[in-house]
Coordinates of C-alpha atoms in Angstrom, one line a residue:
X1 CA 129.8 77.3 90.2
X2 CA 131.2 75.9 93.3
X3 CA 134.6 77.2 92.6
X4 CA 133.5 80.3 91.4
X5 CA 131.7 81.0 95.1
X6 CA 135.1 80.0 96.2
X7 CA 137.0 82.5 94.6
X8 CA 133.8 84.7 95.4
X9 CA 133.9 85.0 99.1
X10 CA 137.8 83.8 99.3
X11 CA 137.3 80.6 100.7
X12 CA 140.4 78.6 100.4
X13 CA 141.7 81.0 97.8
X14 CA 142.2 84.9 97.5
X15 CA 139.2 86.9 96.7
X16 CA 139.4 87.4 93.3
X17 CA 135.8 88.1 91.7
X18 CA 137.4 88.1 88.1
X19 CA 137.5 84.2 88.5
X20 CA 134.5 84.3 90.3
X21 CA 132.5 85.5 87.1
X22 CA 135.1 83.6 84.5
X23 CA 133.4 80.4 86.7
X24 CA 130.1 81.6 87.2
X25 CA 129.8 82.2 83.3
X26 CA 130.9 78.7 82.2
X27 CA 128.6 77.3 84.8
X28 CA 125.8 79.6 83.5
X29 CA 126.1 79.0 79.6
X30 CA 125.3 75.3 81.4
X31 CA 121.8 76.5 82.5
X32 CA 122.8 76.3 86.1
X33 CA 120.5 78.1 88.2
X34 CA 122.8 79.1 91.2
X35 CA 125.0 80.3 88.8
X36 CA 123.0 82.4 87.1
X37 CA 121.8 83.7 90.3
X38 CA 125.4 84.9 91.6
X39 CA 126.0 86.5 88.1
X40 CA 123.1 88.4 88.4
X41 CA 124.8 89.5 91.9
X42 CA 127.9 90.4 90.4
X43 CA 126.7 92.2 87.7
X44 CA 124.0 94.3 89.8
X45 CA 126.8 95.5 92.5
X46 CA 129.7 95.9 89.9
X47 CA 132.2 92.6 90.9
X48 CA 134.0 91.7 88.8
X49 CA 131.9 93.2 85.6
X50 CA 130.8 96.9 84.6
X51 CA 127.6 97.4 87.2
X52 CA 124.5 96.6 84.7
X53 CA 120.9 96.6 86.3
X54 CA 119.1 95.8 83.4
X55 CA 121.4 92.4 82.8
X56 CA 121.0 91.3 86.5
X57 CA 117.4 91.4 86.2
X58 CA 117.8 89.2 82.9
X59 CA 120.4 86.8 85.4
X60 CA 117.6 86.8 87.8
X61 CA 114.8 86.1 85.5
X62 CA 116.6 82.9 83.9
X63 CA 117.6 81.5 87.3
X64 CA 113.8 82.4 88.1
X65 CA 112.6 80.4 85.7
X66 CA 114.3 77.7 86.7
X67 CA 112.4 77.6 90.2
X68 CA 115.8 78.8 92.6
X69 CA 114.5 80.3 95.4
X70 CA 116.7 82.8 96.0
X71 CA 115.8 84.4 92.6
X72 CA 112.8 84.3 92.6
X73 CA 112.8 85.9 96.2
X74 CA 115.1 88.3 94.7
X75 CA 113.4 89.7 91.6
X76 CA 110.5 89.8 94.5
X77 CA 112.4 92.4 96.0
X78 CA 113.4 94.5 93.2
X79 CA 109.4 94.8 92.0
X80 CA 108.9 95.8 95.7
X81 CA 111.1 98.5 95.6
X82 CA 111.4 99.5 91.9
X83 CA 114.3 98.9 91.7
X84 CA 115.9 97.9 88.0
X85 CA 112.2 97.3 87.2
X86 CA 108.8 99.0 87.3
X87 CA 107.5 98.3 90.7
X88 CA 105.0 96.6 91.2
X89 CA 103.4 95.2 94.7
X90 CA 101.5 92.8 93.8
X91 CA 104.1 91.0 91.9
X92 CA 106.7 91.1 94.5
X93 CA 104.1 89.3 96.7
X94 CA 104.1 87.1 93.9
X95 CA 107.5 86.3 93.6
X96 CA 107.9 86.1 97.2
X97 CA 104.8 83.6 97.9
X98 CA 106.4 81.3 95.2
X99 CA 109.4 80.9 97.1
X100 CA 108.0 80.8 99.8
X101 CA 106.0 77.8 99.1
X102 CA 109.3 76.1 98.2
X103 CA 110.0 76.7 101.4
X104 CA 112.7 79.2 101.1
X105 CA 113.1 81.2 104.5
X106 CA 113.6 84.5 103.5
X107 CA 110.8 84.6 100.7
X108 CA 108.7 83.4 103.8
X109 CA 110.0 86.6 106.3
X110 CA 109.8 89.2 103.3
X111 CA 106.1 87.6 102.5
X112 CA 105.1 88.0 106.2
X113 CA 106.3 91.8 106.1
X114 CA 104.2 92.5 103.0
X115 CA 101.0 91.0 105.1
X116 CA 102.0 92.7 107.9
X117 CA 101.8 96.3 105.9
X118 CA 99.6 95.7 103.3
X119 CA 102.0 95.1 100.6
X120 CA 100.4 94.0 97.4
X121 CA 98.5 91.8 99.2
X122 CA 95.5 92.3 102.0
X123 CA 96.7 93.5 105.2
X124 CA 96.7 90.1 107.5
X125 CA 98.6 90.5 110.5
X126 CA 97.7 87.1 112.0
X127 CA 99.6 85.6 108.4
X128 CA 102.1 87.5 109.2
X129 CA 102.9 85.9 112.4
X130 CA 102.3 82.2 110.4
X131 CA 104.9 83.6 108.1
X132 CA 108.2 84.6 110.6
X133 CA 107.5 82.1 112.6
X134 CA 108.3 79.1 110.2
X135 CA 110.9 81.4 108.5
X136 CA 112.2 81.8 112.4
X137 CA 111.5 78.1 112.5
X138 CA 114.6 77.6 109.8
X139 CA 116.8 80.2 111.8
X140 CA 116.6 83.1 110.2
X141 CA 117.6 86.0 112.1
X142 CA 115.0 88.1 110.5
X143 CA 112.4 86.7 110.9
X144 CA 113.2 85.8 115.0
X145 CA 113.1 89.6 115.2
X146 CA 110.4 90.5 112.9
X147 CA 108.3 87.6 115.0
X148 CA 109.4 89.5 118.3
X149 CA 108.1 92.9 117.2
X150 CA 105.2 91.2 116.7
X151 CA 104.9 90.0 120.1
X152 CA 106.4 93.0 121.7
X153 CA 103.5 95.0 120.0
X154 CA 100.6 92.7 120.1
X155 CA 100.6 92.8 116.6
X156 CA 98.6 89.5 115.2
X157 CA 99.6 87.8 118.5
X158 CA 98.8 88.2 122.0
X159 CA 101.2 90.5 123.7
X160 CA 104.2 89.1 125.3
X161 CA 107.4 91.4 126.1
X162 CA 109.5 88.2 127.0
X163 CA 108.7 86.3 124.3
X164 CA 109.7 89.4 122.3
X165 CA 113.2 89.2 124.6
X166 CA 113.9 85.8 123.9
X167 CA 113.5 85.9 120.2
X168 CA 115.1 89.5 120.1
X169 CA 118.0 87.5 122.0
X170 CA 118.0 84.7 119.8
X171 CA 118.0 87.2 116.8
X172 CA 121.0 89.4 118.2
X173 CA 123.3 86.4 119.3
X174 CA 122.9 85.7 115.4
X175 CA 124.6 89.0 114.8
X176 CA 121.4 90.5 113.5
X177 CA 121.9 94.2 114.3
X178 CA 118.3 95.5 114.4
X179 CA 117.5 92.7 116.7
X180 CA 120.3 94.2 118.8
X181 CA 119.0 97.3 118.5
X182 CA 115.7 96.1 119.8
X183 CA 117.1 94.0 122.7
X184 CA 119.0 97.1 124.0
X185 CA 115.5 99.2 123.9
X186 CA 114.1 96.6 126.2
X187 CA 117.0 96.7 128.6
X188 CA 116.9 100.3 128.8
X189 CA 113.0 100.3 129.1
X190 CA 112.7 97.1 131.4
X191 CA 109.8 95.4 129.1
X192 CA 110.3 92.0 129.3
X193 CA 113.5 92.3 131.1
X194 CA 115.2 93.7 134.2
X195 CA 116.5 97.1 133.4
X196 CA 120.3 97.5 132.8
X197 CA 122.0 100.3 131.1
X198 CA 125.2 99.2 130.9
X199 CA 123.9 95.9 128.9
X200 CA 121.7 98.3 126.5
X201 CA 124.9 100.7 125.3
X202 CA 126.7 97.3 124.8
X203 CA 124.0 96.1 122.5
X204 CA 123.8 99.3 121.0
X205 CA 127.7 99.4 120.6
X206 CA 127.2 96.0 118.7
X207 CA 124.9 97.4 116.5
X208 CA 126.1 100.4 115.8
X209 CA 129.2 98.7 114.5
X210 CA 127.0 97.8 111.6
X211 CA 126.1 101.1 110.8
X212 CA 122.7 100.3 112.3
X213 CA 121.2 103.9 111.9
X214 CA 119.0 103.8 114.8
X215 CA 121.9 102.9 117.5
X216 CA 123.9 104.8 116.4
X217 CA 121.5 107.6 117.1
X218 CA 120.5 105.8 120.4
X219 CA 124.5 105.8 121.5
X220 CA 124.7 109.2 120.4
X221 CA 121.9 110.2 122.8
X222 CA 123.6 108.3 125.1
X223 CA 126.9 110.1 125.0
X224 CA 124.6 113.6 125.0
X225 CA 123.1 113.0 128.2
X226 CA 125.8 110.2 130.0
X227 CA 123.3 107.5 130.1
X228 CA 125.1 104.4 131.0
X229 CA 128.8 106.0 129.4
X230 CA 131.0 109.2 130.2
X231 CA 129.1 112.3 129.0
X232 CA 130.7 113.3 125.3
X233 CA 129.3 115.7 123.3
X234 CA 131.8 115.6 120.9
X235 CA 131.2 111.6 120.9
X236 CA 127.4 112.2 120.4
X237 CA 127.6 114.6 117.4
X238 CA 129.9 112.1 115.7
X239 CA 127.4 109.3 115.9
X240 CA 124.2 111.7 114.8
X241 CA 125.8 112.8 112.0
X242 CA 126.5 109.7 110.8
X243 CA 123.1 108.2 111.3
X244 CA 121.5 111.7 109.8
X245 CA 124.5 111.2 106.7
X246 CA 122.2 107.6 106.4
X247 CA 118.7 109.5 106.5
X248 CA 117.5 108.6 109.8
X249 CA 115.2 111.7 110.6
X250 CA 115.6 111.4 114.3
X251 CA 119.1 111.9 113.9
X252 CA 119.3 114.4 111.6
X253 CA 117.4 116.8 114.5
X254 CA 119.7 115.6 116.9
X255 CA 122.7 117.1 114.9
X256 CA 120.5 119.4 113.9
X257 CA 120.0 120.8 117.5
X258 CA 123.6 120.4 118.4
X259 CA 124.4 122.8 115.4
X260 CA 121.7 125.3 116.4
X261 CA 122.8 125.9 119.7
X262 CA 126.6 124.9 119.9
X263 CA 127.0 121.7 122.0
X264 CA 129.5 119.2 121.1
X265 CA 130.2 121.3 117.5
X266 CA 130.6 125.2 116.8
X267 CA 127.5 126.6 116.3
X268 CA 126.4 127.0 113.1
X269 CA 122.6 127.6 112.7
X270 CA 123.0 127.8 108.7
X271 CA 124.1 123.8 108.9
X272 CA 121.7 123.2 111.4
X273 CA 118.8 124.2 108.9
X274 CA 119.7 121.6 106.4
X275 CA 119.7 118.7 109.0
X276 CA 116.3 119.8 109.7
X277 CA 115.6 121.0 106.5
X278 CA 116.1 116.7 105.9
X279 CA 114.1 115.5 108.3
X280 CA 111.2 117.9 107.4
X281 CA 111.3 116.5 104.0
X282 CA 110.7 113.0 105.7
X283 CA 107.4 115.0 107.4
X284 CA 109.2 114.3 110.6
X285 CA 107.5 116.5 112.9
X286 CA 110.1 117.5 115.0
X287 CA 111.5 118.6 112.3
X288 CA 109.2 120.4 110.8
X289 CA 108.9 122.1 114.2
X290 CA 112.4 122.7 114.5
X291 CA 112.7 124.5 111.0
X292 CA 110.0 126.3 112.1
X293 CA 112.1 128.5 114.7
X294 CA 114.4 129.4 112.8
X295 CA 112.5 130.6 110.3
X296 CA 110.6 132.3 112.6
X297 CA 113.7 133.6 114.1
X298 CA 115.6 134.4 110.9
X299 CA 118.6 132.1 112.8
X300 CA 120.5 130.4 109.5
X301 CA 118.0 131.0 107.0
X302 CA 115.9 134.1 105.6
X303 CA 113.0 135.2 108.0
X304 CA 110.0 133.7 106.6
X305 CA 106.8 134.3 109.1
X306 CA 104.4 132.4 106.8
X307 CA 106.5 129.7 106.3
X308 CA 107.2 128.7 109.9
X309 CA 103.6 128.8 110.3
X310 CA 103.3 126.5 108.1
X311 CA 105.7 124.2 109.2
X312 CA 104.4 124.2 112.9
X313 CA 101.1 123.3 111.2
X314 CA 102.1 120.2 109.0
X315 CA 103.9 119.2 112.3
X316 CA 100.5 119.3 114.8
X317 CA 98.9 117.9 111.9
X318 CA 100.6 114.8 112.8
X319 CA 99.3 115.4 116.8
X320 CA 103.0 116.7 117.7
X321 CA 102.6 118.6 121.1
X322 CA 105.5 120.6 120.6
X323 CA 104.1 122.2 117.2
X324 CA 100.7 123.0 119.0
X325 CA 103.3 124.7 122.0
X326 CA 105.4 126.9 119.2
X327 CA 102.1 127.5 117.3
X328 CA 100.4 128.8 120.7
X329 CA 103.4 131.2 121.3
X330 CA 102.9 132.3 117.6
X331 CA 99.8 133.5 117.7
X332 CA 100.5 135.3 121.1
X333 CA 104.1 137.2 120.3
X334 CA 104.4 137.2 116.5
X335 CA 103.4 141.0 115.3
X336 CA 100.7 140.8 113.0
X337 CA 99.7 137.2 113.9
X338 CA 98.5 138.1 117.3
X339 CA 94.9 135.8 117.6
X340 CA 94.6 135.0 121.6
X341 CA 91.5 132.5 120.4
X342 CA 93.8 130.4 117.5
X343 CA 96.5 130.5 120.7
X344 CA 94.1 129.0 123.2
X345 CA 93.0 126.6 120.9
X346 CA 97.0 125.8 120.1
X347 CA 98.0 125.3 124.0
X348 CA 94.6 123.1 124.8
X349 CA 95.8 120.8 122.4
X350 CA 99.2 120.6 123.0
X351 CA 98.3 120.3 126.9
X352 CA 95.7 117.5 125.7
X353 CA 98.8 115.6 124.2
X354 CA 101.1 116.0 127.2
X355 CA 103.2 118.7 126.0
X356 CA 104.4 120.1 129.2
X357 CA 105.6 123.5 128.0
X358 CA 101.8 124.1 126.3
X359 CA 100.5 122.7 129.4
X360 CA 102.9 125.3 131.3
X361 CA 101.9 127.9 129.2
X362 CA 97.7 127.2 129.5
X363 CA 97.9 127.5 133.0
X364 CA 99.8 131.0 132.6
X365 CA 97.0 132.2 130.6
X366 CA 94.4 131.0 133.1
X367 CA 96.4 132.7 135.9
X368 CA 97.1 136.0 133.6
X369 CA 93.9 136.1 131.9
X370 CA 94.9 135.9 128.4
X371 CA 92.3 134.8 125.9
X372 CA 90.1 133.4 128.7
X373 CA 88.6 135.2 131.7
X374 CA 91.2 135.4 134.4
X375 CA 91.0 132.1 136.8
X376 CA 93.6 131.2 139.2
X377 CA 91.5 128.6 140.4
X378 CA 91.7 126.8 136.8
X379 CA 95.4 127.6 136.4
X380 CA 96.2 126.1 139.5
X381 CA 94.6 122.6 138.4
X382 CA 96.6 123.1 134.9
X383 CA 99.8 123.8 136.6
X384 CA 99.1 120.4 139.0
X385 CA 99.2 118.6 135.4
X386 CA 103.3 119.1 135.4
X387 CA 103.6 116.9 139.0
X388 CA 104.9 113.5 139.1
X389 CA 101.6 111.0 138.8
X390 CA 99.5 113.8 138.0
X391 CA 96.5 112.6 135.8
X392 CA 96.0 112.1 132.4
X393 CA 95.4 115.4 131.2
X394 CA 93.3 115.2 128.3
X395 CA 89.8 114.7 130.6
X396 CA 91.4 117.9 132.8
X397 CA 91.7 120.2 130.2
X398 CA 88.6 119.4 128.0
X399 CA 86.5 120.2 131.8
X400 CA 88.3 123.5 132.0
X401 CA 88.2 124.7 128.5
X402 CA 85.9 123.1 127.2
X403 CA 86.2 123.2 122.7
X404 CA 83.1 125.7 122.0
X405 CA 84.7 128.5 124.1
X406 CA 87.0 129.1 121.5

C-alpha cells in the first residue's frame, strides 16, 4: 500500500497512478483497509481505472467495515450528499459520529457541521462548537475556521471577533482558503482586527488562487471599485465570471450587471439575462430583481410584464429592499398596473428595510402627494432618513404611514 501511495502522489518516484492501483490492488486482495480506501479514490475520480461510482462505494464499504476512519467518514459524505448512493441524512450522521468516536478529525468537523444545520441529527449548536473544537484541537484547518465562524457569529458560543481572528489566522496560515477568505472580510470590516485593505486583497489574492469562489468575487469587486488595487474593470469581469462559471449567485449578478450596462465588457444585455437568469434559479434575490428589469424593459429578453412582477415579488418575499423599490415604481409607471395603494405599501417597506432609493422615493410621494394626502412636513422627515447617522428608519416610517392607511 505504501508503495502504491508513493507512486500515488509521486513521492520519490514519478506519478504514475497505473502502479499506484497495480499496488493498491495486491494490498487489497490482502484485506488491507487503507488500501481498499485509496482504490475506492481512484476508481471514483477515474486514476488510473475507468471512473466507476458504484465500485468505490463497494471499496469504501469494505474498508468501512474494517473500522478505517477515513472510510467510514467518507461513505458519511456520499449519503450526505447523494452522491453514488441514495442520500440519506441520518446515515451520514451515522457514519460520521462513528469515526468520529475513533477519534478521526475530519468525521469530528463534518459531524459538528451537521449539528450545526440540522443535518440528520437535532439542530445542537452548542455540540457543534464541542465538535470543531477537538477536531481544531488535532489541527485541522477546517475545523479552526468552522470553530471561528462560530465565534465570529455567536453561534453556540459567546461572541468573540478576535477569537474568530486568531483561529481564522491559524486556519489561513494552514493554506485553508475559506479561512483566508474569512480573515480578509475581517480586515476589510475591522471586527476583531485593525482595518487594512491592502492585507484583505492579499488574503483574498491567496484564496482566490484556489478558485475560492467567494474571493474571487470579493477581488473582482475590488478591481470594480479600486478598493485597495488599481481600478480594472476588465480585471473585475474576469474574476466574476469565473466565480459565476462556479455557481456563486453573487457573482453571477456582478457579471451580470457588467454585461447589462457595458463596463469592463461590451454590452450585451441578452448574456446578461442568463447570469441573472442563474442566480434567480438559486432564489437569489438580487437576482430575481435584476431579471425583473429587463423583463420589464424588454432589454435581452422578450417583454414579459407579468413576469417581472413576479420576480420582484419572489425577491421582497425574501425582505429584499431593492425588490419592494422596483415593485413601488411598478405599480406607479407600468400602464395597466398603475395601483398608487400596492405602491405605497411597496416603498414603506422597502424604506422600513433601509432601501434608500424606496426611502427616496416615499418621501417624493409625501412631498408630491401621490397615494397619500400631500405633506411636505412628513416628506421632509423621510428625506432626513438618507443623512449620515440618521435613525433607524423602521420606527420613522411605521409613525408616518402607519400599515391601516393602505
Amino acid at each position: 500500500c505504501n508503495l502504491g501511495f508513493c507512486y500515488y502522489r509521486g513521492l520519490g518516484v514519478e506519478e504514475d497512478n497505473d502502479m499506484a492501483v497495480a499496488w493498491f490492488t495486491r494490498a487489497a486482495e490482502q484485506g488491507h483497509p487503507r488500501a481498499l480506501y485509496l482504490l475506492g479514490e481512484c476508481v471514483w475520480f477515474g486514476y488510473g481505472l475507468r471512473a466507476d461510482h458504484a465500485a468505490a462505494v463497494t471499496y469504501y464499504q469494505r474498508a468501512a467495515d474494517l473500522d478505517y476512519p477515513p472510510a467510514i467518514c467518507e461513505l458519511g459524505y456520499l449519503y450526505e450528499a447523494g452522491s453514488g448512493v441514495e442520500q440519506d441524512a441520518e446515515r451520514a450522521a451515522s457514519l460520521y459520529r462513528k469515526a468520529a468516536d475513533m477519534g478521526y478529525s475530519k468525521a469530528q468537523c463534518n459531524l459538528g457541521f451537521c449539528y450545526e444545520a440540522g443535518i440528520g441529527v437535532t439542530m445542537d449548536k452548542a455540540r457543534a462548537v464541542e465538535l470543531y473544537r477537538l477536531a481544531a484541537d488535532q489541527g485541522l484547518a477546517r475545523a479552526k475556521c468552522c470553530l471561528g465562524f462560530c465565534y465570529e457569529n455567536g453561534i453556540g458560543v459567546a461572541p468573540d471577533q478576535k477569537k474568530a481572528v486568531s483561529l481564522y489566522r491559524e486556519a489561513a496560515e494552514q493554506g485553508f482558503a475559506r479561512a483566508q477568505c474569512c480573515l480578509a472580510d475581517c480586515y476589510e470590516s475591522g471586527r476583531g482586527v485593525r482595518r487594512n485593505m491592502a492585507r484583505a486583497v492579499q488574503l483574498y489574492q491567496k484564496a482566490a488562487e484556489q478558485d475560492y469562489p467567494r474571493a474571487l468575487c470579493n477581488l473582482g469587486f475590488y478591481y470594480e471599485n479600486g478598493d485597495g488595487v488599481a481600478r480594472d474593470m476588465t480585471r473585475a469581469v474576469a474574476l466574476y465570471r469565473k466565480a459565476a462559471e462556479m455557481g456563486h449567485a453573487v457573482a453571477q449578478c456582478n457579471l451580470g450587471f457588467c454585461l447589462s450596462i457595458g463596463s469592463g465588457v461590451e454590452r450585451d444585455p441578452a448574456e446578461a439575462a442568463v447570469w441573472f437568469q442563474r442566480a434567480a434559479d438559486q432564489d437569489f434575490p438580487r437576482g430575481l430583481t435584476q431579471l425583473g428589469i429587463l423583463y420589464q424593459d424588454g432589454d435581452g429578453v422578450e417583454q414579459d410584464i407579468a413576469k417581472a412582477e413576479s420576480l420582484y415579488r419572489r425577491a421582497a418575499e425574501q425582505n429584499y429592499g431593492p425588490a419592494y423599490y422596483r415593485l413601488g415604481l411598478f405599480y406607479l409607471n407600468v400602464a395597466g398596473s398603475k395601483d398608487e395603494k400596492k405602491a405605497l405599501r411597496s416603498l414603506r417597506k422597502g424604506a422600513r428595510l433601509g432601501d434608500r432609493q424606496a426611502i427616496d422615493l416615499l418621501a417624493s410621494c409625501y412631498e408630491k402627494g401621490v397615494g397619500v394626502p400631500k405633506d411636505k412636513r412628513a416628506a421632509k422627515k423621510i428625506y432626513a432618513l438618507l443623512k449620515r447617522g440618521a435613525p433607524e428608519p423602521g420606527p420613522v416610517i411605521d409613525a408616518l404611514a402607519p400599515e391601516e392607511l393602505y
